[in-house]
Amino acid sequence: MRFTLGKTDGKARLGLLETPRGSIHTPAFMPVGTSGTVKAVSPDELRQLGAQIILANTYHLYIRPGHQTVRRLGGIHRFMNWPGPLLTDSGGFQVFSLAALREITPAGVRFRSHLDGSEHFLDAEKSVRIQCALGADIMMAFDECTPYPATRDYALYSLTLTTQWARRSRETFEKAGPPGSALWGIVQGGMYADLRERSAREVRDVGFEGYAVGGVSVGEPKEDMHAVIRLTAPLLPEEKPRYLMGIGDLKDILAAVEAGFDMFDCVMPTRNARNGTLFTSEGRVSIKRAQYGEDTRPLDPACTCYTCRNYSRGYLRHIFLAREILSMRLNTIHNLHFYLDFFRLMRESIERGEFAEFAERWKRTDW
């Protein structure tokens, strides 16, 4: 796996991440396939929409159907019929979200399944072994996602666990990692600048093929999120890919690319699609609103996706209110097309040296 940094425009970067299963042009957005599927679309449709890499969830696949089942069925790529690059998260964020059902110790995390209440234990070693069994191309070191708000003492404790677990994740990956795969480290530290700097230094010292920043978009004010984004990007190695985890708001993404981040993931385009909120070049559209009942226009006149080429706003409103399965599919196709095309246009603006103008224009859009 190799990352090559190409042209820069300010701090915005064009990069090429080459993996055995294909190349990824950055900045890049990863659609989220939590349980081995990006909801409402097929892998062929994802390719047609321009997805270069997708993300799957370690926790959910461990709970159901089980990582060993996925391994026996040929690994995650064959299991879900996705031939391209795939990243798995560590499970740390999902355990974080189960606050009422988990107990964190230096050894690892004991938690109860959200499905049936069964008890499980996850540590750095097991997280990496699960990801190896799944057969991911890019795996994430196990981390402790610092909540918001968090006291300084807790943020320091969380950081310490993340560093310890990063070392253990690395040691396990060195023994078990499949050929051609990579392990990336995660920076934590809450909203405390000196702790973020310390975490970045410690994770860099462990040594990874790529670096991520976690613990953002967990309830903090936007200004605090953006401060962490601006602080942490230059702390990460320039020659390695930089991944900002769980960020989907397009204005936040613009701020992150402006700071020097390369890769992003979020359920925002797919989840919003299923709930009837659609992204267009003119801003958000809530398709259930009565004003669209007899609207013959396409959802976004500037969009070339299958949905916009074939269906009216009136029809999309009708099938959404009727709770038709096709509504989820057409809305998801549009939102993913919009996000992936947004990233394509952003890469082109960096290539031309016009990223600042691109960002300013989109920041004025009503999201």
mmCIF file of C-alpha atoms in Angstrom:
data_model
loop_
_atom_site.group_PDB
_atom_site.id
_atom_site.type_symbol
_atom_site.label_atom_id
_atom_site.label_comp_id
_atom_site.label_asym_id
_atom_site.label_seq_id
_atom_site.Cartn_x
_atom_site.Cartn_y
_atom_site.Cartn_z
ATOM 1 C CA MET A 1 0.000 0.000 0.000
ATOM 2 C CA ARG A 2 1.470 3.327 -1.068
ATOM 3 C CA PHE A 3 0.353 6.952 -0.695
ATOM 4 C CA THR A 4 1.670 9.580 -3.086
ATOM 5 C CA LEU A 5 1.057 13.240 -2.401
ATOM 6 C CA GLY A 6 0.390 15.180 -5.583
ATOM 7 C CA LYS A 7 -0.567 18.807 -6.076
ATOM 8 C CA THR A 8 -1.455 21.080 -3.166
ATOM 9 C CA ASP A 9 -3.570 24.229 -3.124
ATOM 10 C CA GLY A 10 -2.896 25.997 0.135
ATOM 11 C CA LYS A 11 -3.113 23.131 2.604
ATOM 12 C CA ALA A 12 -5.653 21.197 0.494
ATOM 13 C CA ARG A 13 -4.016 18.083 -0.959
ATOM 14 C CA LEU A 14 -4.436 15.806 -3.935
ATOM 15 C CA GLY A 15 -3.217 12.303 -3.220
ATOM 16 C CA LEU A 16 -3.215 8.795 -4.626
ATOM 17 C CA LEU A 17 -3.582 5.834 -2.278
ATOM 18 C CA GLU A 18 -2.667 2.626 -4.103
ATOM 19 C CA THR A 19 -3.865 -0.705 -2.710
ATOM 20 C CA PRO A 20 -3.805 -4.245 -4.142
ATOM 21 C CA ARG A 21 -7.546 -3.922 -4.871
ATOM 22 C CA GLY A 22 -7.432 -0.530 -6.551
ATOM 23 C CA SER A 23 -6.406 3.090 -6.260
ATOM 24 C CA ILE A 24 -8.129 5.873 -4.353
ATOM 25 C CA HIS A 25 -7.857 9.487 -5.455
ATOM 26 C CA THR A 26 -8.028 11.826 -2.473
ATOM 27 C CA PRO A 27 -9.763 13.787 -1.039
ATOM 28 C CA ALA A 28 -12.137 10.823 -0.951
ATOM 29 C CA PHE A 29 -15.458 9.980 0.660
ATOM 30 C CA MET A 30 -16.169 6.440 1.885
ATOM 31 C CA PRO A 31 -19.824 5.327 1.867
ATOM 32 C CA VAL A 32 -20.617 3.376 5.037
ATOM 33 C CA GLY A 33 -21.596 -0.278 4.715
ATOM 34 C CA THR A 34 -22.160 -0.983 8.394
ATOM 35 C CA SER A 35 -23.174 -4.634 8.193
ATOM 36 C CA GLY A 36 -21.525 -5.501 4.903
ATOM 37 C CA THR A 37 -23.951 -3.503 2.780
ATOM 38 C CA VAL A 38 -24.396 0.163 1.944
ATOM 39 C CA LYS A 39 -28.102 0.407 2.635
ATOM 40 C CA ALA A 40 -30.442 0.424 -0.395
ATOM 41 C CA VAL A 41 -27.762 0.160 -3.126
ATOM 42 C CA SER A 42 -25.812 -2.696 -4.691
ATOM 43 C CA PRO A 43 -22.019 -2.860 -5.073
ATOM 44 C CA ASP A 44 -22.408 -2.436 -8.853
ATOM 45 C CA GLU A 45 -24.398 0.738 -8.274
ATOM 46 C CA LEU A 46 -21.742 2.019 -5.873
ATOM 47 C CA ARG A 47 -19.096 1.566 -8.560
ATOM 48 C CA GLN A 48 -21.274 3.351 -11.125
ATOM 49 C CA LEU A 49 -21.796 6.208 -8.659
ATOM 50 C CA GLY A 50 -18.034 6.636 -8.322
ATOM 51 C CA ALA A 51 -17.281 5.012 -4.961
ATOM 52 C CA GLN A 52 -13.573 4.178 -4.762
ATOM 53 C CA ILE A 53 -13.574 2.636 -1.284
ATOM 54 C CA ILE A 54 -16.242 1.736 1.271
ATOM 55 C CA LEU A 55 -16.264 1.212 5.020
ATOM 56 C CA ALA A 56 -17.577 -1.753 7.006
ATOM 57 C CA ASN A 57 -18.136 -1.993 10.739
ATOM 58 C CA THR A 58 -16.080 -4.359 12.889
ATOM 59 C CA TYR A 59 -18.476 -4.364 15.845
ATOM 60 C CA HIS A 60 -21.609 -5.088 13.822
ATOM 61 C CA LEU A 61 -20.017 -7.835 11.723
ATOM 62 C CA TYR A 62 -18.549 -9.403 14.866
ATOM 63 C CA ILE A 63 -21.988 -9.448 16.509
ATOM 64 C CA ARG A 64 -23.770 -10.669 13.358
ATOM 65 C CA PRO A 65 -23.036 -12.913 11.452
ATOM 66 C CA GLY A 66 -19.651 -13.283 13.175
ATOM 67 C CA HIS A 67 -16.196 -12.596 11.760
ATOM 68 C CA GLN A 68 -15.361 -16.291 11.473
ATOM 69 C CA THR A 69 -18.508 -16.838 9.414
ATOM 70 C CA VAL A 70 -17.424 -14.036 7.073
ATOM 71 C CA ARG A 71 -13.939 -15.584 6.873
ATOM 72 C CA ARG A 72 -15.350 -19.024 6.033
ATOM 73 C CA LEU A 73 -17.528 -17.477 3.325
ATOM 74 C CA GLY A 74 -14.465 -16.044 1.599
ATOM 75 C CA GLY A 75 -13.819 -12.779 3.442
ATOM 76 C CA ILE A 76 -15.657 -9.483 3.393
ATOM 77 C CA HIS A 77 -15.016 -8.719 -0.299
ATOM 78 C CA ARG A 78 -16.459 -11.978 -1.586
ATOM 79 C CA PHE A 79 -19.125 -12.011 1.146
ATOM 80 C CA MET A 80 -20.618 -8.704 0.000
ATOM 81 C CA ASN A 81 -19.414 -8.858 -3.630
ATOM 82 C CA TRP A 82 -17.320 -5.691 -3.363
ATOM 83 C CA PRO A 83 -14.060 -6.049 -5.326
ATOM 84 C CA GLY A 84 -12.551 -2.683 -4.438
ATOM 85 C CA PRO A 85 -10.669 -1.371 -1.405
ATOM 86 C CA LEU A 86 -12.452 -1.612 1.945
ATOM 87 C CA LEU A 87 -11.720 -0.105 5.361
ATOM 88 C CA THR A 88 -12.930 -1.479 8.679
ATOM 89 C CA ASP A 89 -13.186 0.637 11.813
ATOM 90 C CA SER A 90 -11.890 -0.770 15.088
ATOM 91 C CA GLY A 91 -15.226 -1.098 16.905
ATOM 92 C CA GLY A 92 -14.163 1.571 19.388
ATOM 93 C CA PHE A 93 -16.804 4.099 18.354
ATOM 94 C CA GLN A 94 -19.620 1.548 18.527
ATOM 95 C CA VAL A 95 -18.515 0.515 22.004
ATOM 96 C CA PHE A 96 -18.442 4.240 22.894
ATOM 97 C CA SER A 97 -22.052 4.542 21.732
ATOM 98 C CA LEU A 98 -23.081 1.677 24.055
ATOM 99 C CA ALA A 99 -22.273 3.745 27.159
ATOM 100 C CA ALA A 100 -25.064 2.202 29.237
ATOM 101 C CA LEU A 101 -23.997 -1.322 28.282
ATOM 102 C CA ARG A 102 -20.209 -1.275 28.663
ATOM 103 C CA GLU A 103 -17.320 -1.201 31.119
ATOM 104 C CA ILE A 104 -13.913 0.138 30.066
ATOM 105 C CA THR A 105 -10.701 -1.157 31.670
ATOM 106 C CA PRO A 106 -7.026 -0.901 30.616
ATOM 107 C CA ALA A 107 -7.288 -4.480 29.357
ATOM 108 C CA GLY A 108 -10.216 -3.735 27.033
ATOM 109 C CA VAL A 109 -13.969 -3.230 27.015
ATOM 110 C CA ARG A 110 -16.663 -5.546 28.340
ATOM 111 C CA PHE A 111 -20.040 -4.839 26.790
ATOM 112 C CA ARG A 112 -23.448 -6.284 26.035
ATOM 113 C CA SER A 113 -24.737 -6.827 22.531
ATOM 114 C CA HIS A 114 -27.367 -4.346 21.392
ATOM 115 C CA LEU A 115 -29.150 -7.302 19.729
ATOM 116 C CA ASP A 116 -29.640 -9.861 22.493
ATOM 117 C CA GLY A 117 -27.844 -8.564 25.594
ATOM 118 C CA SER A 118 -25.140 -11.252 25.427
ATOM 119 C CA GLU A 119 -21.852 -10.309 27.074
ATOM 120 C CA HIS A 120 -18.658 -9.808 25.056
ATOM 121 C CA PHE A 121 -15.103 -8.601 25.611
ATOM 122 C CA LEU A 122 -13.161 -6.612 23.021
ATOM 123 C CA ASP A 123 -9.521 -5.582 23.313
ATOM 124 C CA ALA A 124 -6.853 -4.331 20.923
ATOM 125 C CA GLU A 125 -5.708 -7.817 19.999
ATOM 126 C CA LYS A 126 -9.205 -9.127 19.336
ATOM 127 C CA SER A 127 -10.203 -6.042 17.336
ATOM 128 C CA VAL A 128 -7.265 -6.508 14.972
ATOM 129 C CA ARG A 129 -7.803 -10.271 14.721
ATOM 130 C CA ILE A 130 -11.476 -9.680 13.817
ATOM 131 C CA GLN A 131 -10.464 -7.214 11.097
ATOM 132 C CA CYS A 132 -7.868 -9.688 9.787
ATOM 133 C CA ALA A 133 -10.510 -12.430 9.643
ATOM 134 C CA LEU A 134 -12.826 -10.085 7.739
ATOM 135 C CA GLY A 135 -9.992 -9.415 5.295
ATOM 136 C CA ALA A 136 -10.088 -5.604 5.223
ATOM 137 C CA ASP A 137 -7.540 -3.699 3.154
ATOM 138 C CA ILE A 138 -7.251 -0.897 5.723
ATOM 139 C CA MET A 139 -7.751 -1.679 9.410
ATOM 140 C CA MET A 140 -7.945 0.718 12.339
ATOM 141 C CA ALA A 141 -6.129 0.429 15.651
ATOM 142 C CA PHE A 142 -8.433 -0.062 18.645
ATOM 143 C CA ASP A 143 -9.106 3.235 20.417
ATOM 144 C CA GLU A 144 -11.165 4.739 23.216
ATOM 145 C CA CYS A 145 -13.404 7.428 21.740
ATOM 146 C CA THR A 146 -13.381 10.379 24.151
ATOM 147 C CA PRO A 147 -16.935 11.624 24.780
ATOM 148 C CA TYR A 148 -18.082 15.238 24.876
ATOM 149 C CA PRO A 149 -18.103 16.826 27.321
ATOM 150 C CA ALA A 150 -15.155 15.195 29.088
ATOM 151 C CA THR A 151 -13.058 16.440 31.975
ATOM 152 C CA ARG A 152 -9.367 16.880 31.362
ATOM 153 C CA ASP A 153 -8.644 13.934 33.656
ATOM 154 C CA TYR A 154 -10.938 11.656 31.658
ATOM 155 C CA ALA A 155 -9.575 12.891 28.309
ATOM 156 C CA LEU A 156 -6.054 12.127 29.557
ATOM 157 C CA TYR A 157 -7.114 8.655 30.712
ATOM 158 C CA SER A 158 -8.793 8.034 27.352
ATOM 159 C CA LEU A 159 -5.686 9.203 25.511
ATOM 160 C CA THR A 160 -3.487 6.896 27.608
ATOM 161 C CA LEU A 161 -5.687 3.906 26.798
ATOM 162 C CA THR A 162 -5.665 4.793 23.105
ATOM 163 C CA THR A 163 -1.853 4.916 23.052
ATOM 164 C CA GLN A 164 -1.519 1.609 24.906
ATOM 165 C CA TRP A 165 -4.072 -0.026 22.633
ATOM 166 C CA ALA A 166 -2.347 1.435 19.549
ATOM 167 C CA ARG A 167 0.889 -0.332 20.522
ATOM 168 C CA ARG A 168 -0.929 -3.604 21.164
ATOM 169 C CA SER A 169 -2.859 -3.266 17.895
ATOM 170 C CA ARG A 170 0.399 -2.751 16.019
ATOM 171 C CA GLU A 171 2.046 -5.766 17.635
ATOM 172 C CA THR A 172 -0.924 -7.974 16.762
ATOM 173 C CA PHE A 173 -1.075 -6.682 13.188
ATOM 174 C CA GLU A 174 2.642 -7.388 12.669
ATOM 175 C CA LYS A 175 1.936 -11.046 13.475
ATOM 176 C CA ALA A 176 -1.477 -11.511 11.825
ATOM 177 C CA GLY A 177 -1.980 -8.836 9.168
ATOM 178 C CA PRO A 178 -2.730 -10.246 5.687
ATOM 179 C CA PRO A 179 -0.254 -9.367 2.899
ATOM 180 C CA GLY A 180 -1.073 -6.046 1.241
ATOM 181 C CA SER A 181 -3.201 -4.758 4.127
ATOM 182 C CA ALA A 182 -2.425 -1.757 6.322
ATOM 183 C CA LEU A 183 -3.111 -0.616 9.878
ATOM 184 C CA TRP A 184 -3.849 3.022 10.653
ATOM 185 C CA GLY A 185 -3.598 4.729 14.049
ATOM 186 C CA ILE A 186 -6.139 7.050 15.673
ATOM 187 C CA VAL A 187 -5.522 10.341 17.521
ATOM 188 C CA GLN A 188 -7.744 11.172 20.505
ATOM 189 C CA GLY A 189 -7.497 13.791 23.282
ATOM 190 C CA GLY A 190 -10.919 15.397 23.417
ATOM 191 C CA MET A 191 -11.132 19.162 23.004
ATOM 192 C CA TYR A 192 -7.804 19.795 24.785
ATOM 193 C CA ALA A 193 -5.143 21.123 22.408
ATOM 194 C CA ASP A 194 -2.144 19.892 24.407
ATOM 195 C CA LEU A 195 -3.682 16.416 24.736
ATOM 196 C CA ARG A 196 -4.360 16.265 21.000
ATOM 197 C CA GLU A 197 -0.720 17.197 20.394
ATOM 198 C CA ARG A 198 0.446 14.530 22.830
ATOM 199 C CA SER A 199 -1.806 11.878 21.300
ATOM 200 C CA ALA A 200 -0.601 12.701 17.784
ATOM 201 C CA ARG A 201 3.018 12.438 18.918
ATOM 202 C CA GLU A 202 2.496 9.119 20.699
ATOM 203 C CA VAL A 203 0.530 7.547 17.847
ATOM 204 C CA ARG A 204 3.146 8.724 15.340
ATOM 205 C CA ASP A 205 5.840 7.130 17.483
ATOM 206 C CA VAL A 206 4.081 3.751 17.253
ATOM 207 C CA GLY A 207 4.241 3.985 13.458
ATOM 208 C CA PHE A 208 1.334 3.360 11.099
ATOM 209 C CA GLU A 209 0.662 3.386 7.351
ATOM 210 C CA GLY A 210 -1.982 6.094 7.813
ATOM 211 C CA TYR A 211 -3.373 8.291 10.566
ATOM 212 C CA ALA A 212 -6.905 9.169 11.647
ATOM 213 C CA VAL A 213 -8.429 11.716 14.003
ATOM 214 C CA GLY A 214 -11.347 10.463 16.093
ATOM 215 C CA GLY A 215 -13.469 11.901 18.867
ATOM 216 C CA VAL A 216 -14.980 14.685 16.744
ATOM 217 C CA SER A 217 -18.637 15.138 15.830
ATOM 218 C CA VAL A 218 -19.579 13.615 19.199
ATOM 219 C CA GLY A 219 -21.739 16.539 20.350
ATOM 220 C CA GLU A 220 -19.200 19.355 20.595
ATOM 221 C CA PRO A 221 -19.892 22.872 19.222
ATOM 222 C CA LYS A 222 -18.845 23.411 15.617
ATOM 223 C CA GLU A 223 -16.189 25.943 16.588
ATOM 224 C CA ASP A 224 -14.535 23.380 18.870
ATOM 225 C CA MET A 225 -14.656 20.732 16.141
ATOM 226 C CA HIS A 226 -13.063 23.082 13.623
ATOM 227 C CA ALA A 227 -10.370 24.070 16.123
ATOM 228 C CA VAL A 228 -9.435 20.391 16.559
ATOM 229 C CA ILE A 229 -9.446 19.925 12.769
ATOM 230 C CA ARG A 230 -7.092 22.864 12.210
ATOM 231 C CA LEU A 231 -4.831 21.792 15.085
ATOM 232 C CA THR A 232 -4.442 18.108 14.288
ATOM 233 C CA ALA A 233 -3.963 17.981 10.504
ATOM 234 C CA PRO A 234 -0.435 19.483 10.537
ATOM 235 C CA LEU A 235 0.527 17.204 13.455
ATOM 236 C CA LEU A 236 0.159 14.138 11.199
ATOM 237 C CA PRO A 237 2.915 13.003 8.806
ATOM 238 C CA GLU A 238 2.727 14.852 5.506
ATOM 239 C CA GLU A 239 3.623 11.740 3.507
ATOM 240 C CA LYS A 240 0.823 9.596 4.989
ATOM 241 C CA PRO A 241 -2.957 9.682 4.347
ATOM 242 C CA ARG A 242 -4.965 11.657 6.915
ATOM 243 C CA TYR A 243 -8.451 10.422 7.776
ATOM 244 C CA LEU A 244 -11.049 12.472 9.689
ATOM 245 C CA MET A 245 -13.489 9.945 11.109
ATOM 246 C CA GLY A 246 -17.282 10.258 11.054
ATOM 247 C CA ILE A 247 -17.545 13.718 9.461
ATOM 248 C CA GLY A 248 -20.299 14.162 6.862
ATOM 249 C CA ASP A 249 -21.489 17.767 6.917
ATOM 250 C CA LEU A 250 -20.160 19.290 3.709
ATOM 251 C CA LYS A 251 -19.090 22.555 5.346
ATOM 252 C CA ASP A 252 -17.139 20.568 7.934
ATOM 253 C CA ILE A 253 -15.558 18.542 5.126
ATOM 254 C CA LEU A 254 -14.524 21.729 3.344
ATOM 255 C CA ALA A 255 -12.912 22.996 6.560
ATOM 256 C CA ALA A 256 -11.090 19.686 6.941
ATOM 257 C CA VAL A 257 -9.791 19.580 3.352
ATOM 258 C CA GLU A 258 -8.752 23.211 3.832
ATOM 259 C CA ALA A 259 -6.705 22.029 6.840
ATOM 260 C CA GLY A 260 -5.096 19.110 4.983
ATOM 261 C CA PHE A 261 -7.276 16.013 5.563
ATOM 262 C CA ASP A 262 -7.674 13.423 2.808
ATOM 263 C CA MET A 263 -10.366 10.858 3.684
ATOM 264 C CA PHE A 264 -13.834 10.933 5.209
ATOM 265 C CA ASP A 265 -16.766 8.663 6.055
ATOM 266 C CA CYS A 266 -20.268 9.239 7.346
ATOM 267 C CA VAL A 267 -23.766 7.724 7.237
ATOM 268 C CA MET A 268 -25.162 11.198 6.545
ATOM 269 C CA PRO A 269 -25.971 10.835 2.822
ATOM 270 C CA THR A 270 -27.559 7.394 3.171
ATOM 271 C CA ARG A 271 -29.387 7.945 6.464
ATOM 272 C CA ASN A 272 -30.751 11.298 5.348
ATOM 273 C CA ALA A 273 -31.868 9.750 2.077
ATOM 274 C CA ARG A 274 -33.983 7.166 3.891
ATOM 275 C CA ASN A 275 -35.490 9.950 6.004
ATOM 276 C CA GLY A 276 -36.382 12.064 2.965
ATOM 277 C CA THR A 277 -33.666 14.730 3.251
ATOM 278 C CA LEU A 278 -31.844 15.175 -0.048
ATOM 279 C CA PHE A 279 -28.767 17.205 -0.941
ATOM 280 C CA THR A 280 -28.791 19.348 -4.076
ATOM 281 C CA SER A 281 -26.709 22.073 -5.686
ATOM 282 C CA GLU A 282 -29.300 24.522 -4.333
ATOM 283 C CA GLY A 283 -29.265 23.215 -0.751
ATOM 284 C CA ARG A 284 -31.204 20.622 1.223
ATOM 285 C CA VAL A 285 -34.630 19.429 0.107
ATOM 286 C CA SER A 286 -37.108 17.786 2.492
ATOM 287 C CA ILE A 287 -39.016 15.791 -0.100
ATOM 288 C CA LYS A 288 -42.044 15.151 2.133
ATOM 289 C CA ARG A 289 -43.058 18.834 2.102
ATOM 290 C CA ALA A 290 -46.426 19.568 0.488
ATOM 291 C CA GLN A 291 -44.914 22.131 -1.900
ATOM 292 C CA TYR A 292 -43.418 19.264 -3.944
ATOM 293 C CA GLY A 293 -46.722 17.409 -4.398
ATOM 294 C CA GLU A 294 -47.231 18.482 -8.039
ATOM 295 C CA ASP A 295 -43.678 19.595 -8.800
ATOM 296 C CA THR A 296 -42.652 18.266 -12.218
ATOM 297 C CA ARG A 297 -39.009 19.354 -11.941
ATOM 298 C CA PRO A 298 -36.171 16.923 -11.269
ATOM 299 C CA LEU A 299 -34.854 16.937 -7.734
ATOM 300 C CA ASP A 300 -31.684 18.785 -8.825
ATOM 301 C CA PRO A 301 -31.599 20.205 -12.369
ATOM 302 C CA ALA A 302 -27.775 20.242 -12.209
ATOM 303 C CA CYS A 303 -27.526 16.539 -11.291
ATOM 304 C CA THR A 304 -26.970 13.692 -13.766
ATOM 305 C CA CYS A 305 -27.816 10.764 -11.457
ATOM 306 C CA TYR A 306 -30.390 8.118 -12.408
ATOM 307 C CA THR A 307 -32.958 9.587 -10.005
ATOM 308 C CA CYS A 308 -32.738 13.127 -11.354
ATOM 309 C CA ARG A 309 -32.727 11.959 -14.987
ATOM 310 C CA ASN A 310 -35.901 9.924 -14.614
ATOM 311 C CA TYR A 311 -38.183 11.138 -11.800
ATOM 312 C CA SER A 312 -39.931 14.304 -10.669
ATOM 313 C CA ARG A 313 -40.020 15.805 -7.204
ATOM 314 C CA GLY A 314 -43.735 15.052 -7.150
ATOM 315 C CA TYR A 315 -43.112 11.348 -7.728
ATOM 316 C CA LEU A 316 -40.317 11.212 -5.154
ATOM 317 C CA ARG A 317 -42.617 12.828 -2.589
ATOM 318 C CA HIS A 318 -45.415 10.367 -3.405
ATOM 319 C CA ILE A 319 -43.339 7.203 -2.980
ATOM 320 C CA PHE A 320 -41.671 8.573 0.166
ATOM 321 C CA LEU A 321 -45.056 9.213 1.824
ATOM 322 C CA ALA A 322 -46.265 5.794 0.619
ATOM 323 C CA ARG A 323 -43.171 4.234 2.266
ATOM 324 C CA GLU A 324 -42.242 2.433 -0.908
ATOM 325 C CA ILE A 325 -38.877 0.620 -0.950
ATOM 326 C CA LEU A 326 -38.083 2.385 -4.226
ATOM 327 C CA SER A 327 -38.101 5.694 -2.350
ATOM 328 C CA MET A 328 -35.134 4.626 -0.226
ATOM 329 C CA ARG A 329 -33.282 3.413 -3.303
ATOM 330 C CA LEU A 330 -33.842 6.478 -5.470
ATOM 331 C CA ASN A 331 -33.085 8.883 -2.625
ATOM 332 C CA THR A 332 -29.913 6.998 -1.679
ATOM 333 C CA ILE A 333 -28.710 6.841 -5.289
ATOM 334 C CA HIS A 334 -29.107 10.604 -5.532
ATOM 335 C CA ASN A 335 -27.450 11.488 -2.213
ATOM 336 C CA LEU A 336 -24.467 9.208 -2.801
ATOM 337 C CA HIS A 337 -24.069 10.529 -6.344
ATOM 338 C CA PHE A 338 -24.175 14.060 -4.986
ATOM 339 C CA TYR A 339 -21.523 13.397 -2.316
ATOM 340 C CA LEU A 340 -19.184 11.460 -4.593
ATOM 341 C CA ASP A 341 -19.557 14.050 -7.357
ATOM 342 C CA PHE A 342 -18.914 16.826 -4.825
ATOM 343 C CA PHE A 343 -15.589 15.171 -3.988
ATOM 344 C CA ARG A 344 -14.748 14.776 -7.688
ATOM 345 C CA LEU A 345 -15.391 18.466 -8.293
ATOM 346 C CA MET A 346 -13.364 19.330 -5.179
ATOM 347 C CA ARG A 347 -10.389 17.306 -6.461
ATOM 348 C CA GLU A 348 -10.634 19.092 -9.805
ATOM 349 C CA SER A 349 -10.670 22.480 -8.061
ATOM 350 C CA ILE A 350 -7.460 21.597 -6.192
ATOM 351 C CA GLU A 351 -5.862 20.460 -9.460
ATOM 352 C CA ARG A 352 -6.707 23.849 -11.018
ATOM 353 C CA GLY A 353 -5.562 25.803 -7.952
ATOM 354 C CA GLU A 354 -9.130 27.021 -7.352
ATOM 355 C CA PHE A 355 -10.039 25.244 -4.106
ATOM 356 C CA ALA A 356 -10.581 28.499 -2.169
ATOM 357 C CA GLU A 357 -13.187 29.657 -4.701
ATOM 358 C CA PHE A 358 -14.839 26.222 -4.728
ATOM 359 C CA ALA A 359 -15.040 26.172 -0.922
ATOM 360 C CA GLU A 360 -16.383 29.712 -0.690
ATOM 361 C CA ARG A 361 -19.150 28.983 -3.193
ATOM 362 C CA TRP A 362 -20.316 25.851 -1.354
ATOM 363 C CA LYS A 363 -20.083 27.475 2.055
ATOM 364 C CA ARG A 364 -22.730 29.951 0.873
ATOM 365 C CA THR A 365 -25.159 27.122 0.072
ATOM 366 C CA ASP A 366 -27.979 26.606 2.561
ATOM 367 C CA TRP A 367 -27.195 23.225 4.119
#
